[in-house]
Coordinates of C-alpha atoms and ligand atoms in Angstrom, one line a residue:
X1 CA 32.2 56.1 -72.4
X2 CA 29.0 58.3 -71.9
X3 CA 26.1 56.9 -72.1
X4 CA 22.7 58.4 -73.2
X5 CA 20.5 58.5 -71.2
X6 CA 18.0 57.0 -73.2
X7 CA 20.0 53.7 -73.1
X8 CA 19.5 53.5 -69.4
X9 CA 16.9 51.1 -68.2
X10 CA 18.2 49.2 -65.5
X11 CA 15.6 50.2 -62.6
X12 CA 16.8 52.4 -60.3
X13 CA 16.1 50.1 -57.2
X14 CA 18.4 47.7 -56.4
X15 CA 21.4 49.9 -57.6
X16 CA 24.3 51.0 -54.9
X17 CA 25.3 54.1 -54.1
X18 CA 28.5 53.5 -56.5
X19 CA 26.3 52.4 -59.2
X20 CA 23.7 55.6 -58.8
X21 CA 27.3 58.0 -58.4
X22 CA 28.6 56.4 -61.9
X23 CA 25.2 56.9 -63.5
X24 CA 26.0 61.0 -63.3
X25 CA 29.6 60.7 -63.8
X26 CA 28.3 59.1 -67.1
X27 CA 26.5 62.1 -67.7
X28 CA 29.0 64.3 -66.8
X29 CA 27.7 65.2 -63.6
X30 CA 28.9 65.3 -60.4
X31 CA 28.9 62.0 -58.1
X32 CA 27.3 63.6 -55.3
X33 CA 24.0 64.1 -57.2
X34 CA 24.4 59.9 -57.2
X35 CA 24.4 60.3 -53.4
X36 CA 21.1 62.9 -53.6
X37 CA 19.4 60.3 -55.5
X38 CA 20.3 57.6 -53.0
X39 CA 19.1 59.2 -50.1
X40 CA 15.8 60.0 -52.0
X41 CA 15.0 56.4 -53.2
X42 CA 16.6 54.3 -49.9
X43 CA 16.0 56.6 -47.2
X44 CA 12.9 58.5 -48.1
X45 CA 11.1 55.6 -50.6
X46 CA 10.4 58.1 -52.9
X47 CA 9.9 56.7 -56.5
X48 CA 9.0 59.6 -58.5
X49 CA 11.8 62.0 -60.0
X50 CA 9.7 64.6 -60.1
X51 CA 9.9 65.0 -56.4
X52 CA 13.4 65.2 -55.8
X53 CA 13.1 68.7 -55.7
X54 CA 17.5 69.0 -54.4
X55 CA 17.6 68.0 -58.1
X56 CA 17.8 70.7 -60.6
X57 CA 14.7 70.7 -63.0
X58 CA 16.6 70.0 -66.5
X59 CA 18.6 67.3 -64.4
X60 CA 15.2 65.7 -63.4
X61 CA 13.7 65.9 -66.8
X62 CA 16.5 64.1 -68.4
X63 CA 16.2 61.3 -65.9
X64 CA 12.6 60.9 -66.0
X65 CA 12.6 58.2 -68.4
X66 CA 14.7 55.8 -66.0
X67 CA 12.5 53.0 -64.6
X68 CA 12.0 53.1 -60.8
X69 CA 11.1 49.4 -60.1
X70 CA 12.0 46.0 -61.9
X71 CA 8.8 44.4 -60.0
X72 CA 5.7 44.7 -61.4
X73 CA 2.4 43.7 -58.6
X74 CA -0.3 41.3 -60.1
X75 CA -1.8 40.2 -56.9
X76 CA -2.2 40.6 -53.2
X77 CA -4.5 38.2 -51.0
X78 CA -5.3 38.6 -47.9
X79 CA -5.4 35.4 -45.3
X80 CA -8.8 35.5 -43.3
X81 CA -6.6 36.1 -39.7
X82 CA -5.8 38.9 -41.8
X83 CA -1.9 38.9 -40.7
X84 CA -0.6 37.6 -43.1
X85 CA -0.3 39.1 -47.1
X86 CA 0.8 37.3 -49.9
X87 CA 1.8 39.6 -52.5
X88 CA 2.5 37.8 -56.3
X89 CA 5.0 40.0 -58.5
X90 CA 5.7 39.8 -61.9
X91 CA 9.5 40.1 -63.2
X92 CA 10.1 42.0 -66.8
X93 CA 10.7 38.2 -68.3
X94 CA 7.1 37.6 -67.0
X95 CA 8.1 34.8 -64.7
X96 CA 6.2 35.3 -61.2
X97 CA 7.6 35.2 -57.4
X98 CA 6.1 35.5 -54.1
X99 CA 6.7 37.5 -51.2
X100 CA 5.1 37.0 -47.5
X101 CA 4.2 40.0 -45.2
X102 CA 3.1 38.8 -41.5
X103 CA 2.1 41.3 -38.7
X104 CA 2.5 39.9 -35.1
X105 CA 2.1 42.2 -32.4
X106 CA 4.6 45.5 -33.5
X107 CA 6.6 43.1 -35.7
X108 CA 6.0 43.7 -39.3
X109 CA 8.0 40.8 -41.3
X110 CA 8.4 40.4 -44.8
X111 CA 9.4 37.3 -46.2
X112 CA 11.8 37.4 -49.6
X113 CA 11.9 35.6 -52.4
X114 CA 15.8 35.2 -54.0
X115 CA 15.4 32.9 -56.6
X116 CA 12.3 31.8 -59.5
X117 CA 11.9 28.0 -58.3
X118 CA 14.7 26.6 -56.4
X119 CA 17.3 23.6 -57.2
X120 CA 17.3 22.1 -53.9
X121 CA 14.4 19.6 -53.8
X122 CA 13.2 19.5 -50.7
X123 CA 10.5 16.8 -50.6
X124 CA 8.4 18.4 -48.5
X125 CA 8.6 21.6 -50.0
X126 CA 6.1 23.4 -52.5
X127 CA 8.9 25.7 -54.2
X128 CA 10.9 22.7 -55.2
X129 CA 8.2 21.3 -57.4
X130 CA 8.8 24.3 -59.9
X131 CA 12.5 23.4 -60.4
X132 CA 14.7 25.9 -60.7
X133 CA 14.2 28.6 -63.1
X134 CA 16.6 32.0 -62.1
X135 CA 18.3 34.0 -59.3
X136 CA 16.8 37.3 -59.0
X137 CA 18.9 40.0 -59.2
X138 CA 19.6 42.8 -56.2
X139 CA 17.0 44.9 -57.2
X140 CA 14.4 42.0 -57.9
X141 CA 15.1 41.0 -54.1
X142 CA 14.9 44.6 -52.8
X143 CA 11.9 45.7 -55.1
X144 CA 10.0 43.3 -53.1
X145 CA 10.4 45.2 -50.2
X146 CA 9.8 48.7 -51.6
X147 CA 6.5 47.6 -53.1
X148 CA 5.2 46.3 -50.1
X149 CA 5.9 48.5 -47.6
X150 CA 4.3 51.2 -50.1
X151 CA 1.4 49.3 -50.1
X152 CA 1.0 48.7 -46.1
X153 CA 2.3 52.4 -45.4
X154 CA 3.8 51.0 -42.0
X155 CA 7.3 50.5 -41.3
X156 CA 8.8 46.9 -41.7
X157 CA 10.7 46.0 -38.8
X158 CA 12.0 43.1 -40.0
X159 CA 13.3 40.6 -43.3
X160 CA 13.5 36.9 -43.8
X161 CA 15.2 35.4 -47.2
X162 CA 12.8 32.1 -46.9
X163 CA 10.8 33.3 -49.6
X164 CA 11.2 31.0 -52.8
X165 CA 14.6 29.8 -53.4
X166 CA 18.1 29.1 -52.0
X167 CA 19.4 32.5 -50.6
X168 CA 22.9 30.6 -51.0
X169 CA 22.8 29.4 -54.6
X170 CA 22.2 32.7 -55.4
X171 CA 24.8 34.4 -52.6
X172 CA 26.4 37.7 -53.7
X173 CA 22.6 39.1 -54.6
X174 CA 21.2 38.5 -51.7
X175 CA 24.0 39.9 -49.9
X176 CA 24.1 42.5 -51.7
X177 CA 20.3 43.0 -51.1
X178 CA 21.0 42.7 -47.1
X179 CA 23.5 45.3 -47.4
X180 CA 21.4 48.0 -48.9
X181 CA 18.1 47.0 -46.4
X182 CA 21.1 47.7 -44.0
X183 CA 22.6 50.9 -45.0
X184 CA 23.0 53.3 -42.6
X185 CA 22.0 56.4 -45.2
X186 CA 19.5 54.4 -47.1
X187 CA 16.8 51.9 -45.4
X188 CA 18.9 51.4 -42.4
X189 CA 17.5 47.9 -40.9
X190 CA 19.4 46.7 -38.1
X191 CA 21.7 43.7 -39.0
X192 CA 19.7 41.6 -36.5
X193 CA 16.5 42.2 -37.9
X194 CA 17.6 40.6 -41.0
X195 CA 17.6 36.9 -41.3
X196 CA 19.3 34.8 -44.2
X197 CA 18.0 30.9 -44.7
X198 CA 19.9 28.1 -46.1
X199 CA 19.3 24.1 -46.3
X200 CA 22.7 23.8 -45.9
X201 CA 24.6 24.7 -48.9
X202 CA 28.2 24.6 -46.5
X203 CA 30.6 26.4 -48.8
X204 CA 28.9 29.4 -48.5
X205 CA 28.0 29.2 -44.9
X206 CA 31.8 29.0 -44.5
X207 CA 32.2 31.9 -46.6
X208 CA 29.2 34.0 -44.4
X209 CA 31.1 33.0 -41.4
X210 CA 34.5 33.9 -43.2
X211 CA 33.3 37.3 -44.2
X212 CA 31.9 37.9 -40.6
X213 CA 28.1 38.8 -42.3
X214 CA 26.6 40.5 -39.5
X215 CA 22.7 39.1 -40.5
X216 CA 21.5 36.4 -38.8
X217 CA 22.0 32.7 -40.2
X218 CA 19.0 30.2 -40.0
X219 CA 19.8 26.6 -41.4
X220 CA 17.2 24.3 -42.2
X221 CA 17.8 21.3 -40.4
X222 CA 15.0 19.3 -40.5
X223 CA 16.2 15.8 -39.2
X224 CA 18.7 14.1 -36.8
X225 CA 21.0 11.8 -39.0
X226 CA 22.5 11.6 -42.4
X227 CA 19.9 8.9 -43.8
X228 CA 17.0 10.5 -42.6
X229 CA 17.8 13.8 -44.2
X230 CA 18.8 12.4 -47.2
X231 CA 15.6 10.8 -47.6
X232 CA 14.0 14.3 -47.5
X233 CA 16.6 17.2 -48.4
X234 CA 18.5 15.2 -51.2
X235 CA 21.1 17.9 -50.6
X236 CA 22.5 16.0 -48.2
X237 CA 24.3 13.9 -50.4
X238 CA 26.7 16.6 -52.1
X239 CA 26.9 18.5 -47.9
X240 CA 26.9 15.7 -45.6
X241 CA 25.4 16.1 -42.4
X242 CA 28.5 15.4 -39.9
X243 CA 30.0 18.6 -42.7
X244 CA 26.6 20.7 -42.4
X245 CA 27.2 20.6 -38.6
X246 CA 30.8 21.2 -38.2
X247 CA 30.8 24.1 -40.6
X248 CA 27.2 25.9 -38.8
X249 CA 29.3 25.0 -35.3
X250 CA 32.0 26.8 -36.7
X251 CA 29.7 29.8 -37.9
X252 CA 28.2 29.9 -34.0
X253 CA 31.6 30.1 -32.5
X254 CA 32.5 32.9 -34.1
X255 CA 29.2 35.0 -34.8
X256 CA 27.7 37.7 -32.1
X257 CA 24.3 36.3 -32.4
X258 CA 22.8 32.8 -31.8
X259 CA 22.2 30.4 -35.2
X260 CA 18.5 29.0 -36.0
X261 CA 17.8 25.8 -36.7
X262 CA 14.6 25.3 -38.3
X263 CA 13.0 22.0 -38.0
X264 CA 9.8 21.4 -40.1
X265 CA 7.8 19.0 -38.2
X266 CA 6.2 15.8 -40.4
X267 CA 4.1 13.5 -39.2
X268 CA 5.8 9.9 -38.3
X269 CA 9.0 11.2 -40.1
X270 CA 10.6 13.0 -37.6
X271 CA 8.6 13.7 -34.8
X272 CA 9.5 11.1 -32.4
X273 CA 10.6 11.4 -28.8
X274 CA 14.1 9.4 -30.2
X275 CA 14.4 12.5 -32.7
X276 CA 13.7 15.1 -29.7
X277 CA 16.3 13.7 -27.9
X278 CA 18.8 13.5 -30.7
X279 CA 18.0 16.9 -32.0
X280 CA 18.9 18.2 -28.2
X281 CA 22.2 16.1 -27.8
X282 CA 23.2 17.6 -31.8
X283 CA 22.1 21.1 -30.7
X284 CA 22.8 21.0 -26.8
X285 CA 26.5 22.8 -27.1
X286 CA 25.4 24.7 -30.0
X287 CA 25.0 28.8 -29.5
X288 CA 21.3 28.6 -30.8
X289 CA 18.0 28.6 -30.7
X290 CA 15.4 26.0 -32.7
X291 CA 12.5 26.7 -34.3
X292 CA 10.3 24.2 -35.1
X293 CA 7.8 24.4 -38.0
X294 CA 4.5 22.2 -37.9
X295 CA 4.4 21.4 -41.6
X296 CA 1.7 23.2 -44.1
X297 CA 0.6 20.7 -46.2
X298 CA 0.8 20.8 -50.3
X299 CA -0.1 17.6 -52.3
X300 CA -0.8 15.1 -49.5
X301 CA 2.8 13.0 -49.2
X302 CA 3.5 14.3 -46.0
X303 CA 1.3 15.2 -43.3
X304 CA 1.3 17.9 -40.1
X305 CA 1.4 15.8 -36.9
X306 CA -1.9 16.5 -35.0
X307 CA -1.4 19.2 -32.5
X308 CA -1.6 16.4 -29.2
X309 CA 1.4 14.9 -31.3
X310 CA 3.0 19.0 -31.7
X311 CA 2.8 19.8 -27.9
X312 CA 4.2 15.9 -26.9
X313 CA 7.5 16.8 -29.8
X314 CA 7.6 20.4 -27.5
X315 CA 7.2 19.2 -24.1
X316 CA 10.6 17.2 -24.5
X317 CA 12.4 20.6 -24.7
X318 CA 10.8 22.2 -21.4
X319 CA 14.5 22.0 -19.8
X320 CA 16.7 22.7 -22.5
X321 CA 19.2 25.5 -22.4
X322 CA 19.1 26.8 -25.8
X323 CA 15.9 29.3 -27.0
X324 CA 12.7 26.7 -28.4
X325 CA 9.8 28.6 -30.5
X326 CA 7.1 27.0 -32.4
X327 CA 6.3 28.9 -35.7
X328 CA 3.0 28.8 -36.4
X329 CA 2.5 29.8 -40.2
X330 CA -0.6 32.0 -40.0
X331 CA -1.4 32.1 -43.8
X332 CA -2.2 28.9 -44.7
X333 CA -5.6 29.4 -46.2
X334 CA -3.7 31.5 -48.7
X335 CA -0.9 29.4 -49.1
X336 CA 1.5 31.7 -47.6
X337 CA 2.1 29.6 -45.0
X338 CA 6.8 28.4 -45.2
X339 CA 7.1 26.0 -48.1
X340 CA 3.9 26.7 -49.3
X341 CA 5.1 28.9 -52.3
X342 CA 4.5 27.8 -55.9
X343 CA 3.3 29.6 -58.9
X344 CA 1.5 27.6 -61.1
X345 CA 1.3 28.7 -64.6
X346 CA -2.8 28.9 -64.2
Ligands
SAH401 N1 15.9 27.5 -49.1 C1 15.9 28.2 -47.8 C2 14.8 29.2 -47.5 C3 13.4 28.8 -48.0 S1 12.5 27.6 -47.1 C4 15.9 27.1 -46.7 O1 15.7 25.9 -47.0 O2 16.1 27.4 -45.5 C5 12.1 28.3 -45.5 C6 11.8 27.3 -44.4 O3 10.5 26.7 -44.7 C7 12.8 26.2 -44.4 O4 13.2 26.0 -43.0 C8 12.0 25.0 -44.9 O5 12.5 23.8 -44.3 C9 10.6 25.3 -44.5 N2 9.6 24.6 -45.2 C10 9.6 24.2 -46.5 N3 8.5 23.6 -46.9 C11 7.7 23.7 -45.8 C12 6.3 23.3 -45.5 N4 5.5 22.7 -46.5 N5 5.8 23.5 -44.3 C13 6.5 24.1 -43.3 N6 7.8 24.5 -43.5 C14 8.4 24.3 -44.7

């Protein structure tokens, strides 16, 4: 069937180079202008059909009507440290998602969103009080990206999927969306500066490590034992502990780089020197590295241990053998700091 190309109006980003070589072949062109208009959109960011000059002119005027970008920008805020972005973007539906961008020294990351709330229900975390509302599709995920690295005019070296939502309830898109940040003839972003988090949904991290992804994994651990985080990441209940652990053990035997476990730190809940010691007997023959998170706070349940309390949790790592960072979330003031994303309907 041939469409016309007035009944086109899937946006342009997000779409493979199969999907851009079948739009032509659908009207009746040939598939390599599919890979023209690849290289224009992934590899030089260009978002304007009027400049793909390879293009022949009557070609370029048939296609002008063909949206670029399924994102549309409502608002950007600045945090005062001025490192940290948070960028607000509005899908077609109207619902809204929120993206991070945080400059450290000649990192430039960006932070991804892959779903409209999130099912998970973290305790601690601001997302999970929206419930879930949608997975975003590829070019939704990606969009986010273009936008902002339009906007800032710099290169981003690297992506996180800890943006709103469960990268792994909504898996194939946001692979998908890795593997066109990663292709070699479009945005080209090395595997390893793309990072994928979960809370632990294990099916899918048994797929990941079953279909060899080569991004990096980063699981959001968060406590020591099955009770405890139960009492704070309900999933726990359907993906046991003792399971989350085998299956990401599994994952670092087999992957080239180290797994992350994140560890949000909460005051009197798991920042004892008993956790610190479990967490480096659980982790201790693991291929890893941790990364602990002093928690942002959102509505006053759980509190950020004071930083006498942050340096004592640390200090009890100073010998361990696997990799120990401390993330410290520079946009807080703007709530952009991990966990901290919400959009409220005001
Ligand atoms: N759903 C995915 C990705 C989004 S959350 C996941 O759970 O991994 C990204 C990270 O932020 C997770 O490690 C999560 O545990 C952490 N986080 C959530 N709320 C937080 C908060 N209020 N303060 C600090 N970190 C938080």
């Amino acid at each position: 069937m041939k469409l016309g190309i007035n009944k086109i109006n899937t946006p342009l980003i997000g779409q493979d180079v199969e999907k851009m070589e079948l739009l032509f072949e659908n009207l009746g062109e040939s598939t390599f202008r599919g890979r023209q208009l690849f290289d224009w959109i992934y590899r030089r960011k260009i978002d304007d059909i009027s400049m793909m000059t390879n293009l022949p002119t009557e070609l370029r005027s048939k296609l002008k009507s063909i949206p670029f970008h399924p994102l549309k920008l409502v608002i950007n805020k600045y945090s005062k440290s001025n490192e940290t972005t948070k960028f607000i973007f509005m899908l077609k539906d109207g619902q809204k998602i929120e993206s991070v961008l945080m400059k450290e020294d000649n990192r430039i990351t960006i932070c991804l969103s892959t779903q409209v709330g999130c099912a998970v229900d973290c305790d601690f975390c601001a997302t999970a009080k929206m419930g879930f509302k949608k997975n975003l599709s590829v070019g939704e995920i990606i969009d986010q990206f273009f936008q902002i690295q339009s906007i800032i005019n710099q290169r981003i070296t690297n992506v996180v999927f800890m943006g709103m939502g469960e990268p792994f309830l909504n898996y194939d898109n946001t692979i998908n969306a890795a593997n066109l940040l990663h292709h070699p003839k479009g945005i080209n972003l090395g595997a390893k500066r793309i990072t994928i988090s979960t809370a632990g949904v294990v099916p899918k991290i048994n797929r990941y490590t079953k279909e060899r992804q080569p991004y990096r994994l980063a699981v959001s651990l968060n406590a020591t034992t099955d009770d405890d985080r139960t009492k704070i990441m309900p999933l726990t209940k359907i993906y046991s502990f003792i399971e989350l652990m085998n299956s990401v053990r599994n994952y670092a035997n087999n992957a080239r780089e180290r797994v992350t476990f994140e560890y949000v730190l909460l005051n009197g809940v798991n920042d004892s020197e008993k956790e610190a010691k479990e967490l480096i007997n659980l982790l201790g023959n693991i291929n890893c590295k941790l990364n602990i998170i002093p928690y942002n706070e959102i509505d006053g349940k759980f509190q950020r241990p004071s930083e006498q309390k942050i340096e004592k949790f640390l200090k009890i790592f100073s010998k361990v053998k696997f990799p120990v960072t401390i993330r410290r979330s520079k946009g807080t003031d703007i709530n952009a700091g991990c966990g901290q994303l919400i959009i409220n309907s005001n």
